[in-house]
Amino acid sequence: MYRQGDVLIMPVAEDSVPARALEDAGEPRDGRGRLVLALGEVTGHAHAVQGPGRLVRERGEFGPMLLHLPQGGRVVHEEHAAIPLPKGWFRVIRQREYVPGSVARVVAD
Amino acid sequence: MTTPTDALTGSVTDPEAAAAGAADAPAGLTKLTPLSTDDWRAVAAATGAADRAAAEAGVRLAYRAAGLAEPRRVLWAESPCAAVALLQTSENLGRSVREEVRTGPWEAERARAHEELGPAGYAALWSATGGRLWEPTRALTDRIRAGIVEELGDDPKLRLLLLDAVLGQHDAAWLAALAGRGTALDGLAEVARHASWWWPYEETVVICERPVELHRDEAGRLDRGDGPALAFPDGFALYAWRGMPVPADFLAGLADLTPDRIRAEENAELRRVMLEFYGYDRYLADSGAEPVHRDETGVLWRIALDGDEDVAMVEVVNSTAEPDGTFRTYWLRVPPGTRTAREGVAWTFGVTAQEYMPVRQT
């Protein structure tokens, strides 16, 4: 399990990945060829992965998302140190905050 | 004003003229180059005076593409609210042609894209383009509609007028997905690039100026503590703090908040805004709150409020140092039943305290 700011990257066993996700074409890469795990709407800062891999969005605006890195990779962000990741599948989770009487909202750093 | 109708029609229907038009766009119409999703994001957030000539040229193009005569009258309004007020009292507008001008071409383009790309390809196109812009623009237009209803009073006729609107710059999401693939949506895209909402009727079109102020937070929600988060030139405005609608005079009172004033506020949502504005950390210090639990993930705090659930918060220290070498501390509100700091931090990521075990954090 790895954490970069408001994003948690949790290893998941390949045999527990839904078949749907194994076949999914995955999210498109950004203009710089990166897989964007989370984007800061105003600063444009992003938690992103370079290199081979796929990001599969399961449902909802902010995920959950599954990340597949067949050769491992590195998650980078403008304000946080990069984190090397081993190969495999990961669940990408955005941090949220408790909001009384409404749905929890996502934290964006 | 005079219209270079022939030149415009030529550039759309005649391939040679279209090629020439790409290099030398007719007066009043910008070059119809497809925009990227980022460009459309900027269109949706654009503020400042509309380019009226370009927007009107776009309107005429959209009418002609729909096989309609150009509108006889173009009226400009300073805000969507002013436009609705104008429409409520206007006569001889003719019928609404929104269906022909906007919905028909949009549905045809969507069907064409769907057929060409297949369901998976279309889903990929949407998620790479419009899907990224959908939530923030939809939230904004919902708020504007609500603001108009609040300003002008709720009645069925007004609701129908709101349904007749074409959202101009706020149609950016679906334009990002579908515009630029052919010429069918060029007129709509052109208006969107240069103006805000518009109302197409057979005889008359009403077009709105863009906002003069738009302030959003990192998550794209309307957010401003010292003035309107969204304002149009005529003063029609929306006030919000981190997305939550607040009354205009509420913000003025935020500057001299006290812990007592916050405790006394009966509206739980406004009290939350007050707490956020005042700063949880400052409130914790001023109200003499004591930490409830401390572990390697952070510190758990609790504030009891009369007639409301407790405010439970985890205090977390950023793992990456700021440029000046200090570590930024931040507070996240967690469910009131939280018992330990670890449980609270784990909750913010939707995992259990036992599962939350980062081997590396930055």
CSV table of N, CA and C in Angstrom, one decimal, chain B residues 158-266:
chain,number,residue,atom,x,y,z
B,158,LEU,N,-41.6,29.9,-16.4
B,158,LEU,CA,-40.1,30.2,-16.3
B,158,LEU,C,-39.3,28.9,-16.4
B,159,ARG,N,-39.8,27.8,-15.9
B,159,ARG,CA,-39.1,26.5,-16.0
B,159,ARG,C,-39.1,26.1,-17.5
B,160,LEU,N,-40.1,26.4,-18.2
B,160,LEU,CA,-40.1,26.1,-19.7
B,160,LEU,C,-39.1,26.9,-20.4
B,161,LEU,N,-39.0,28.2,-20.0
B,161,LEU,CA,-38.0,29.1,-20.7
B,161,LEU,C,-36.6,28.6,-20.4
B,162,LEU,N,-36.4,28.1,-19.2
B,162,LEU,CA,-35.1,27.5,-18.8
B,162,LEU,C,-34.7,26.3,-19.7
B,163,LEU,N,-35.8,25.6,-20.0
B,163,LEU,CA,-35.6,24.4,-20.9
B,163,LEU,C,-35.3,24.7,-22.3
B,164,ASP,N,-35.7,26.0,-22.7
B,164,ASP,CA,-35.5,26.4,-24.1
B,164,ASP,C,-34.0,26.9,-24.3
B,165,ALA,N,-33.3,27.0,-23.2
B,165,ALA,CA,-31.9,27.6,-23.4
B,165,ALA,C,-31.0,26.6,-24.1
B,166,VAL,N,-30.1,27.2,-24.9
B,166,VAL,CA,-28.9,26.4,-25.3
B,166,VAL,C,-27.8,27.0,-24.4
B,167,LEU,N,-26.9,26.1,-23.9
B,167,LEU,CA,-26.0,26.5,-22.8
B,167,LEU,C,-24.7,27.1,-23.3
B,168,GLY,N,-24.5,27.3,-24.6
B,168,GLY,CA,-23.3,28.0,-25.0
B,168,GLY,C,-22.1,27.5,-24.4
B,169,GLN,N,-21.3,28.3,-23.8
B,169,GLN,CA,-20.0,27.9,-23.2
B,169,GLN,C,-20.2,26.7,-22.3
B,170,HIS,N,-21.3,26.6,-21.6
B,170,HIS,CA,-21.5,25.5,-20.7
B,170,HIS,C,-22.0,24.2,-21.4
B,171,ASP,N,-22.1,24.2,-22.7
B,171,ASP,CA,-22.3,23.0,-23.5
B,171,ASP,C,-20.9,22.4,-23.8
B,172,ALA,N,-19.9,22.9,-23.2
B,172,ALA,CA,-18.5,22.5,-23.6
B,172,ALA,C,-18.3,20.9,-23.5
B,173,ALA,N,-18.9,20.3,-22.5
B,173,ALA,CA,-18.7,18.8,-22.4
B,173,ALA,C,-19.0,18.1,-23.7
B,174,TRP,N,-20.3,18.2,-24.1
B,174,TRP,CA,-20.6,17.4,-25.3
B,174,TRP,C,-20.0,18.0,-26.6
B,175,LEU,N,-19.8,19.3,-26.6
B,175,LEU,CA,-19.0,19.8,-27.8
B,175,LEU,C,-17.6,19.3,-27.8
B,176,ALA,N,-17.0,19.1,-26.7
B,176,ALA,CA,-15.6,18.5,-26.7
B,176,ALA,C,-15.6,17.1,-27.3
B,177,ALA,N,-16.7,16.4,-27.1
B,177,ALA,CA,-16.8,15.0,-27.6
B,177,ALA,C,-17.2,15.0,-29.1
B,178,LEU,N,-18.1,15.9,-29.5
B,178,LEU,CA,-18.7,15.8,-30.8
B,178,LEU,C,-18.4,16.9,-31.8
B,179,ALA,N,-18.0,18.1,-31.4
B,179,ALA,CA,-17.8,19.1,-32.3
B,179,ALA,C,-16.5,18.9,-33.1
B,180,GLY,N,-16.4,19.4,-34.3
B,180,GLY,CA,-15.2,19.3,-35.1
B,180,GLY,C,-15.1,18.1,-35.9
B,181,ARG,N,-16.0,17.2,-35.8
B,181,ARG,CA,-16.0,15.9,-36.5
B,181,ARG,C,-16.6,16.1,-37.9
B,182,GLY,N,-17.4,17.2,-38.1
B,182,GLY,CA,-18.0,17.5,-39.3
B,182,GLY,C,-18.4,18.9,-39.2
B,183,THR,N,-19.4,19.3,-40.0
B,183,THR,CA,-19.7,20.8,-40.0
B,183,THR,C,-21.0,21.0,-39.2
B,184,ALA,N,-21.7,19.9,-38.9
B,184,ALA,CA,-23.1,20.0,-38.3
B,184,ALA,C,-23.1,20.9,-37.0
B,185,LEU,N,-22.1,20.8,-36.2
B,185,LEU,CA,-22.1,21.5,-34.9
B,185,LEU,C,-21.3,22.8,-34.9
B,186,ASP,N,-20.7,23.1,-36.1
B,186,ASP,CA,-19.8,24.3,-36.2
B,186,ASP,C,-20.5,25.6,-35.6
B,187,GLY,N,-21.7,25.8,-36.0
B,187,GLY,CA,-22.4,27.0,-35.5
B,187,GLY,C,-22.5,27.0,-34.0
B,188,LEU,N,-23.0,25.9,-33.4
B,188,LEU,CA,-23.1,25.8,-32.0
B,188,LEU,C,-21.8,26.0,-31.3
B,189,ALA,N,-20.7,25.3,-31.8
B,189,ALA,CA,-19.4,25.4,-31.2
B,189,ALA,C,-18.9,26.9,-31.3
B,190,GLU,N,-19.2,27.6,-32.4
B,190,GLU,CA,-18.8,29.0,-32.5
B,190,GLU,C,-19.5,29.9,-31.5
B,191,VAL,N,-20.8,29.7,-31.3
B,191,VAL,CA,-21.4,30.5,-30.2
B,191,VAL,C,-20.8,30.2,-28.9
B,192,ALA,N,-20.6,28.9,-28.6
B,192,ALA,CA,-20.1,28.5,-27.3
B,192,ALA,C,-18.7,29.1,-27.0
B,193,ARG,N,-17.9,29.3,-28.1
B,193,ARG,CA,-16.6,29.8,-27.9
B,193,ARG,C,-16.6,31.3,-27.6
B,194,HIS,N,-17.7,32.0,-27.8
B,194,HIS,CA,-17.8,33.4,-27.8
B,194,HIS,C,-18.8,34.0,-26.9
B,195,ALA,N,-19.7,33.2,-26.3
B,195,ALA,CA,-20.8,33.7,-25.5
B,195,ALA,C,-21.3,32.7,-24.6
B,196,SER,N,-22.2,33.1,-23.7
B,196,SER,CA,-22.8,32.1,-22.8
B,196,SER,C,-24.1,31.6,-23.3
B,197,TRP,N,-25.1,31.5,-22.4
B,197,TRP,CA,-26.4,30.8,-22.8
B,197,TRP,C,-27.1,31.6,-23.9
B,198,TRP,N,-27.9,30.9,-24.7
B,198,TRP,CA,-28.6,31.6,-25.8
B,198,TRP,C,-30.0,30.9,-26.0
B,199,TRP,N,-30.9,31.6,-26.5
B,199,TRP,CA,-32.3,31.1,-26.7
B,199,TRP,C,-32.6,31.3,-28.2
B,200,PRO,N,-32.8,30.2,-29.0
B,200,PRO,CA,-33.1,30.4,-30.4
B,200,PRO,C,-34.6,30.3,-30.6
B,201,TYR,N,-35.2,31.3,-31.1
B,201,TYR,CA,-36.6,31.3,-31.6
B,201,TYR,C,-36.6,31.6,-33.1
B,202,GLU,N,-37.7,31.3,-33.7
B,202,GLU,CA,-37.9,31.5,-35.1
B,202,GLU,C,-37.5,32.9,-35.5
B,203,GLU,N,-38.0,33.9,-34.8
B,203,GLU,CA,-37.8,35.3,-35.3
B,203,GLU,C,-36.6,36.0,-34.6
B,204,THR,N,-36.4,35.6,-33.3
B,204,THR,CA,-35.5,36.3,-32.5
B,204,THR,C,-34.5,35.3,-31.8
B,205,VAL,N,-33.3,35.7,-31.6
B,205,VAL,CA,-32.4,35.0,-30.8
B,205,VAL,C,-31.9,35.9,-29.7
B,206,VAL,N,-31.9,35.4,-28.4
B,206,VAL,CA,-31.4,36.1,-27.3
B,206,VAL,C,-30.1,35.5,-26.9
B,207,ILE,N,-29.1,36.3,-26.8
B,207,ILE,CA,-27.7,35.7,-26.4
B,207,ILE,C,-27.2,36.4,-25.2
B,208,CYS,N,-26.6,35.7,-24.3
B,208,CYS,CA,-26.1,36.2,-23.0
B,208,CYS,C,-24.6,36.5,-23.1
B,209,GLU,N,-24.2,37.5,-22.4
B,209,GLU,CA,-22.8,37.8,-22.1
B,209,GLU,C,-22.3,36.7,-21.2
B,210,ARG,N,-21.0,36.6,-21.1
B,210,ARG,CA,-20.3,35.6,-20.2
B,210,ARG,C,-20.2,36.2,-18.8
B,211,PRO,N,-19.9,35.4,-17.8
B,211,PRO,CA,-19.7,35.9,-16.5
B,211,PRO,C,-18.4,36.9,-16.5
B,212,VAL,N,-18.4,37.8,-15.5
B,212,VAL,CA,-17.2,38.6,-15.3
B,212,VAL,C,-16.4,38.0,-14.2
B,213,GLU,N,-17.0,37.2,-13.3
B,213,GLU,CA,-16.3,36.6,-12.2
B,213,GLU,C,-16.6,35.1,-12.2
B,214,LEU,N,-15.6,34.2,-12.1
B,214,LEU,CA,-15.9,32.8,-11.8
B,214,LEU,C,-14.7,32.3,-11.0
B,215,HIS,N,-15.1,31.9,-9.7
B,215,HIS,CA,-14.0,31.4,-8.8
B,215,HIS,C,-14.4,30.0,-8.4
B,216,ARG,N,-13.5,29.1,-8.6
B,216,ARG,CA,-13.8,27.7,-8.1
B,216,ARG,C,-12.6,27.2,-7.3
B,217,ASP,N,-12.9,26.2,-6.5
B,217,ASP,CA,-11.8,25.6,-5.7
B,217,ASP,C,-11.1,24.5,-6.5
B,218,GLU,N,-10.2,23.8,-5.9
B,218,GLU,CA,-9.4,22.8,-6.5
B,218,GLU,C,-10.3,21.7,-7.1
B,219,ALA,N,-11.4,21.4,-6.4
B,219,ALA,CA,-12.3,20.3,-6.9
B,219,ALA,C,-13.3,20.9,-7.9
B,220,GLY,N,-13.2,22.1,-8.4
B,220,GLY,CA,-14.1,22.6,-9.4
B,220,GLY,C,-15.4,23.2,-8.9
B,221,ARG,N,-15.5,23.3,-7.6
B,221,ARG,CA,-16.8,23.8,-7.0
B,221,ARG,C,-16.7,25.3,-6.9
B,222,LEU,N,-17.9,26.0,-7.0
B,222,LEU,CA,-17.9,27.4,-6.8
B,222,LEU,C,-17.4,27.7,-5.4
B,223,ASP,N,-16.5,28.7,-5.3
B,223,ASP,CA,-15.9,29.0,-4.0
B,223,ASP,C,-15.3,30.4,-4.0
B,224,ARG,N,-15.8,31.2,-3.1
B,224,ARG,CA,-15.1,32.5,-2.8
B,224,ARG,C,-15.6,33.0,-1.5
B,225,GLY,N,-14.7,33.5,-0.7
B,225,GLY,CA,-15.0,34.0,0.6
B,225,GLY,C,-15.2,35.5,0.7
B,226,ASP,N,-14.9,36.2,-0.3
B,226,ASP,CA,-15.0,37.7,-0.2
B,226,ASP,C,-15.7,38.3,-1.3
B,227,GLY,N,-16.7,37.6,-1.9
B,227,GLY,CA,-17.5,38.2,-3.0
B,227,GLY,C,-18.2,37.1,-3.7
B,228,PRO,N,-18.9,37.5,-4.8
B,228,PRO,CA,-19.6,36.4,-5.6
B,228,PRO,C,-18.6,35.4,-6.2
B,229,ALA,N,-19.0,34.2,-6.2
B,229,ALA,CA,-18.2,33.1,-6.8
B,229,ALA,C,-18.4,33.1,-8.3
B,230,LEU,N,-19.6,33.6,-8.7
B,230,LEU,CA,-20.0,33.7,-10.1
B,230,LEU,C,-20.8,35.0,-10.3
B,231,ALA,N,-20.4,35.8,-11.2
B,231,ALA,CA,-21.1,37.1,-11.4
B,231,ALA,C,-21.2,37.5,-12.9
B,232,PHE,N,-22.3,38.0,-13.3
B,232,PHE,CA,-22.5,38.4,-14.7
B,232,PHE,C,-22.4,40.0,-14.6
B,233,PRO,N,-22.3,40.6,-15.8
B,233,PRO,CA,-22.1,42.1,-15.8
B,233,PRO,C,-23.2,42.9,-15.2
B,234,ASP,N,-24.4,42.3,-15.2
B,234,ASP,CA,-25.6,43.1,-14.7
B,234,ASP,C,-25.7,42.9,-13.2
B,235,GLY,N,-24.8,42.1,-12.6
B,235,GLY,CA,-24.9,42.0,-11.1
B,235,GLY,C,-25.5,40.7,-10.7
B,236,PHE,N,-26.1,39.9,-11.6
B,236,PHE,CA,-26.7,38.6,-11.3
B,236,PHE,C,-25.5,37.7,-10.8
B,237,ALA,N,-25.6,37.2,-9.6
B,237,ALA,CA,-24.4,36.6,-9.0
B,237,ALA,C,-24.8,35.4,-8.1
B,238,LEU,N,-23.9,34.5,-7.9
B,238,LEU,CA,-24.1,33.3,-7.0
B,238,LEU,C,-22.9,33.4,-6.0
B,239,TYR,N,-23.3,33.2,-4.8
B,239,TYR,CA,-22.3,33.1,-3.7
B,239,TYR,C,-22.2,31.7,-3.2
B,240,ALA,N,-20.9,31.3,-3.0
B,240,ALA,CA,-20.7,29.9,-2.5
B,240,ALA,C,-19.4,29.8,-1.8
B,241,TRP,N,-19.4,28.9,-0.9
B,241,TRP,CA,-18.1,28.6,-0.2
B,241,TRP,C,-17.9,27.1,-0.3
B,242,ARG,N,-16.8,26.8,-1.0
B,242,ARG,CA,-16.5,25.4,-1.3
B,242,ARG,C,-17.7,24.7,-1.9
B,243,GLY,N,-18.4,25.3,-2.8
B,243,GLY,CA,-19.5,24.6,-3.5
B,243,GLY,C,-20.8,24.8,-2.8
B,244,MET,N,-20.8,25.2,-1.5
B,244,MET,CA,-22.1,25.3,-0.8
B,244,MET,C,-22.7,26.7,-1.0
B,245,PRO,N,-23.9,26.7,-1.5
B,245,PRO,CA,-24.6,28.0,-1.7
B,245,PRO,C,-24.7,28.8,-0.4
B,246,VAL,N,-24.4,30.0,-0.4
B,246,VAL,CA,-24.6,30.8,0.9
B,246,VAL,C,-25.2,32.1,0.5
B,247,PRO,N,-26.0,32.8,1.4
B,247,PRO,CA,-26.5,34.1,1.1
B,247,PRO,C,-25.4,35.1,0.9
B,248,ALA,N,-25.7,36.2,0.1
B,248,ALA,CA,-24.6,37.2,-0.1
B,248,ALA,C,-24.2,37.8,1.2
B,249,ASP,N,-25.1,38.2,2.1
B,249,ASP,CA,-24.7,38.9,3.3
B,249,ASP,C,-24.0,38.0,4.3
B,250,PHE,N,-24.1,36.7,4.1
B,250,PHE,CA,-23.5,35.8,5.0
B,250,PHE,C,-22.0,35.9,5.0
B,251,LEU,N,-21.4,36.1,3.7
B,251,LEU,CA,-20.0,36.2,3.6
B,251,LEU,C,-19.4,37.4,4.3
B,252,ALA,N,-20.2,38.5,4.3
B,252,ALA,CA,-19.7,39.7,5.0
B,252,ALA,C,-19.5,39.5,6.5
B,253,GLY,N,-20.3,38.6,7.1
B,253,GLY,CA,-20.2,38.3,8.5
B,253,GLY,C,-19.1,37.4,8.9
B,254,LEU,N,-18.4,36.8,7.9
B,254,LEU,CA,-17.4,35.8,8.2
B,254,LEU,C,-16.1,36.4,8.7
B,255,ALA,N,-15.9,37.7,8.4
B,255,ALA,CA,-14.6,38.3,8.7
B,255,ALA,C,-14.4,38.4,10.3
B,256,ASP,N,-15.5,38.7,11.0
B,256,ASP,CA,-15.4,38.8,12.4
B,256,ASP,C,-16.1,37.7,13.2
B,257,LEU,N,-15.9,36.5,12.7
B,257,LEU,CA,-16.5,35.3,13.4
B,257,LEU,C,-15.8,35.1,14.8
B,258,THR,N,-16.6,34.5,15.7
B,258,THR,CA,-16.0,34.1,17.0
B,258,THR,C,-16.5,32.6,17.2
B,259,PRO,N,-15.8,31.9,18.0
B,259,PRO,CA,-16.3,30.5,18.4
B,259,PRO,C,-17.7,30.5,18.9
B,260,ASP,N,-18.1,31.6,19.7
B,260,ASP,CA,-19.4,31.6,20.2
B,260,ASP,C,-20.5,31.8,19.1
B,261,ARG,N,-20.1,32.7,18.2
B,261,ARG,CA,-21.0,33.0,17.1
B,261,ARG,C,-21.2,31.7,16.3
B,262,ILE,N,-20.2,30.9,16.1
B,262,ILE,CA,-20.2,29.6,15.3
B,262,ILE,C,-21.1,28.7,16.1
B,263,ARG,N,-20.9,28.6,17.4
B,263,ARG,CA,-21.7,27.6,18.2
B,263,ARG,C,-23.2,28.0,18.2
B,264,ALA,N,-23.5,29.3,18.0
B,264,ALA,CA,-24.8,29.8,18.1
B,264,ALA,C,-25.6,29.6,16.8
B,265,GLU,N,-24.9,29.5,15.7
B,265,GLU,CA,-25.6,29.3,14.4
B,265,GLU,C,-26.4,28.1,14.4
B,266,GLU,N,-27.7,28.2,14.0
B,266,GLU,CA,-28.6,27.1,14.1
B,266,GLU,C,-28.6,26.2,12.8
